[in-house]
Amino acid sequence: MSIQRWDPWRDIISLREAMNSLLDDSFARPRAELAAITTGMAIDLRESEDAYIVETVLPGATSDNVDISVLGDKLRIAAEISESKEQQEAKWLVRERRYGSFERSITLPGHVRADEATADFRDGILTVTLPKAEESRARQIPVNTGALSEGSPQE
């Protein structure tokens, strides 16, 4: 029988590994497919040369139940999706669709001309087009390559 020396560092490291394993196993990470459900209304925001385009999916909503407003650089989209009486009284085995009021506000990357904004609602997809204000548009700045004129700043 061999005699082993006690090494306190070996025990501490094994305790740390046990704690890491315990913490990793005890916290559930959210699944990617549930991210949109738990955060509310999922949106897509893209930019063109002269507008910001926002899209969101609102299955079961009608254009009468959607409210869109712009204040400064903030866009607010609200919708209400109601279920029918037959759906309320049914015996459900699986029920993942959501009903009720939904709202999402986002800060746009620049200022927009709210009076020229348009909204299109087709096949459950809401598309909001927000034309950029002049100060939010990219501008080309010409580069002068000529000789310095008198009165120009010099190095």
Short mmCIF file of C-alpha atoms in Angstrom, two decimals:
data_model
loop_
_atom_site.label_atom_id
_atom_site.label_comp_id
_atom_site.label_asym_id
_atom_site.label_seq_id
_atom_site.Cartn_x
_atom_site.Cartn_y
_atom_site.Cartn_z
CA MET A 1 0.00 0.00 0.00
CA SER A 2 1.42 3.37 -1.00
CA ILE A 3 1.13 6.50 1.05
CA GLN A 4 -0.22 9.59 -0.71
CA ARG A 5 0.46 13.10 0.42
CA TRP A 6 -2.50 15.35 0.95
CA ASP A 7 -2.56 18.20 -1.57
CA PRO A 8 -5.06 20.94 -0.57
CA TRP A 9 -4.95 22.52 -4.07
CA ARG A 10 -6.23 19.32 -5.66
CA ASP A 11 -9.29 19.38 -3.40
CA ILE A 12 -9.96 23.09 -4.02
CA ILE A 13 -9.79 22.67 -7.79
CA SER A 14 -12.13 19.71 -7.67
CA LEU A 15 -14.57 21.76 -5.52
CA ARG A 16 -14.49 24.58 -8.11
CA GLU A 17 -15.20 22.11 -10.92
CA ALA A 18 -18.10 20.65 -8.96
CA MET A 19 -19.58 24.15 -8.38
CA ASN A 20 -19.20 25.04 -12.08
CA SER A 21 -20.95 21.85 -13.08
CA LEU A 22 -23.75 22.45 -10.57
CA LEU A 23 -24.34 26.01 -11.80
CA ASP A 24 -24.21 25.02 -15.48
CA ASP A 25 -26.76 22.26 -14.96
CA SER A 26 -29.15 24.28 -12.80
CA PHE A 27 -29.79 27.23 -15.12
CA ALA A 28 -31.80 26.60 -18.26
CA ARG A 29 -30.85 28.65 -21.26
CA PRO A 30 -33.74 30.08 -23.31
CA ARG A 31 -34.41 28.34 -26.59
CA ALA A 32 -33.94 30.46 -29.72
CA GLU A 33 -37.41 29.68 -31.08
CA LEU A 34 -39.03 31.06 -27.91
CA ALA A 35 -37.10 34.35 -27.99
CA ALA A 36 -39.69 36.17 -30.10
CA ILE A 37 -42.55 34.83 -27.95
CA THR A 38 -41.03 35.95 -24.67
CA THR A 39 -39.89 39.38 -25.85
CA GLY A 40 -43.15 40.40 -27.46
CA MET A 41 -43.47 41.65 -31.00
CA ALA A 42 -40.45 40.66 -33.10
CA ILE A 43 -39.36 43.26 -35.66
CA ASP A 44 -36.96 43.59 -38.55
CA LEU A 45 -35.43 47.03 -39.22
CA ARG A 46 -33.51 47.75 -42.39
CA GLU A 47 -32.19 50.89 -43.99
CA SER A 48 -32.27 52.02 -47.59
CA GLU A 49 -30.66 55.13 -49.00
CA ASP A 50 -33.67 57.31 -48.23
CA ALA A 51 -35.81 55.42 -45.68
CA TYR A 52 -35.97 53.07 -42.71
CA ILE A 53 -38.19 50.02 -43.24
CA VAL A 54 -39.69 48.17 -40.26
CA GLU A 55 -41.44 44.81 -40.62
CA THR A 56 -43.29 42.78 -38.03
CA VAL A 57 -45.52 39.71 -38.20
CA LEU A 58 -48.99 40.10 -36.70
CA PRO A 59 -50.92 36.87 -37.41
CA GLY A 60 -54.61 37.22 -36.72
CA ALA A 61 -54.55 41.02 -36.53
CA THR A 62 -56.51 43.30 -38.83
CA SER A 63 -55.48 46.75 -40.02
CA ASP A 64 -58.20 48.22 -37.76
CA ASN A 65 -56.47 46.73 -34.69
CA VAL A 66 -53.02 48.16 -35.44
CA ASP A 67 -51.83 51.55 -34.15
CA ILE A 68 -48.58 53.11 -35.38
CA SER A 69 -47.09 56.37 -34.12
CA VAL A 70 -43.81 58.25 -34.45
CA LEU A 71 -42.53 60.81 -31.97
CA GLY A 72 -39.10 62.21 -32.77
CA ASP A 73 -36.89 59.18 -33.43
CA LYS A 74 -39.16 56.69 -31.61
CA LEU A 75 -41.51 54.35 -33.44
CA ARG A 76 -44.36 52.68 -31.54
CA ILE A 77 -46.41 49.80 -32.96
CA ALA A 78 -49.36 48.45 -30.99
CA ALA A 79 -51.79 45.71 -32.01
CA GLU A 80 -54.61 43.73 -30.50
CA ILE A 81 -55.35 40.18 -31.52
CA SER A 82 -58.55 38.69 -30.15
CA GLU A 83 -59.68 35.09 -30.20
CA SER A 84 -63.11 33.91 -31.25
CA LYS A 85 -65.71 32.58 -28.82
CA GLU A 86 -65.26 29.05 -30.23
CA GLN A 87 -61.55 29.23 -29.48
CA GLN A 88 -62.20 30.34 -25.90
CA GLU A 89 -64.54 27.41 -25.21
CA ALA A 90 -62.45 24.71 -26.91
CA LYS A 91 -60.61 21.98 -25.03
CA TRP A 92 -56.99 22.72 -25.88
CA LEU A 93 -54.25 20.10 -26.07
CA VAL A 94 -51.52 22.46 -27.29
CA ARG A 95 -51.85 26.23 -27.35
CA GLU A 96 -48.86 28.34 -28.39
CA ARG A 97 -50.42 31.27 -30.25
CA ARG A 98 -50.89 34.41 -28.20
CA TYR A 99 -53.85 36.73 -27.99
CA GLY A 100 -54.29 40.12 -26.41
CA SER A 101 -52.55 43.47 -26.72
CA PHE A 102 -49.00 43.75 -28.00
CA GLU A 103 -46.80 46.80 -28.18
CA ARG A 104 -43.25 47.52 -29.28
CA SER A 105 -41.31 50.78 -29.27
CA ILE A 106 -37.93 51.20 -30.88
CA THR A 107 -35.50 54.05 -31.31
CA LEU A 108 -34.73 54.66 -34.96
CA PRO A 109 -31.11 55.33 -36.00
CA GLY A 110 -32.00 58.81 -37.30
CA HIS A 111 -34.78 61.33 -37.67
CA VAL A 112 -37.65 60.66 -40.06
CA ARG A 113 -40.35 62.61 -41.86
CA ALA A 114 -43.33 61.15 -39.98
CA ASP A 115 -45.89 63.00 -42.12
CA GLU A 116 -44.66 61.05 -45.19
CA ALA A 117 -44.54 57.59 -43.53
CA THR A 118 -46.57 54.75 -45.01
CA ALA A 119 -47.78 51.42 -43.62
CA ASP A 120 -48.75 48.33 -45.60
CA PHE A 121 -50.45 45.28 -44.02
CA ARG A 122 -50.57 42.14 -46.19
CA ASP A 123 -50.80 38.47 -45.26
CA GLY A 124 -50.19 39.21 -41.58
CA ILE A 125 -46.99 41.19 -42.23
CA LEU A 126 -46.93 44.89 -41.34
CA THR A 127 -44.38 46.97 -43.26
CA VAL A 128 -43.78 50.56 -42.13
CA THR A 129 -41.69 52.78 -44.40
CA LEU A 130 -40.28 55.89 -42.74
CA PRO A 131 -38.57 58.39 -45.08
CA LYS A 132 -35.37 59.82 -43.63
CA ALA A 133 -35.21 63.49 -42.72
CA GLU A 134 -32.60 65.48 -44.63
CA GLU A 135 -30.23 65.57 -41.64
CA SER A 136 -30.29 61.74 -41.48
CA ARG A 137 -29.34 61.19 -45.13
CA ALA A 138 -25.80 60.43 -46.18
CA ARG A 139 -24.10 63.12 -48.21
CA GLN A 140 -21.11 62.96 -50.50
CA ILE A 141 -18.42 65.48 -49.63
CA PRO A 142 -16.21 66.41 -52.58
CA VAL A 143 -12.47 66.30 -52.02
CA ASN A 144 -10.52 69.18 -53.51
CA THR A 145 -7.25 68.16 -55.10
CA GLY A 146 -6.18 71.56 -56.42
CA ALA A 147 -3.32 73.68 -55.08
CA LEU A 148 -3.83 75.64 -51.91
CA SER A 149 -5.07 79.11 -52.60
CA GLU A 150 -3.90 82.19 -50.77
CA GLY A 151 -5.75 82.50 -47.48
CA SER A 152 -6.21 78.72 -47.17
CA PRO A 153 -4.97 77.16 -43.95
CA GLN A 154 -1.54 75.61 -44.34
CA GLU A 155 0.24 72.94 -42.37
#
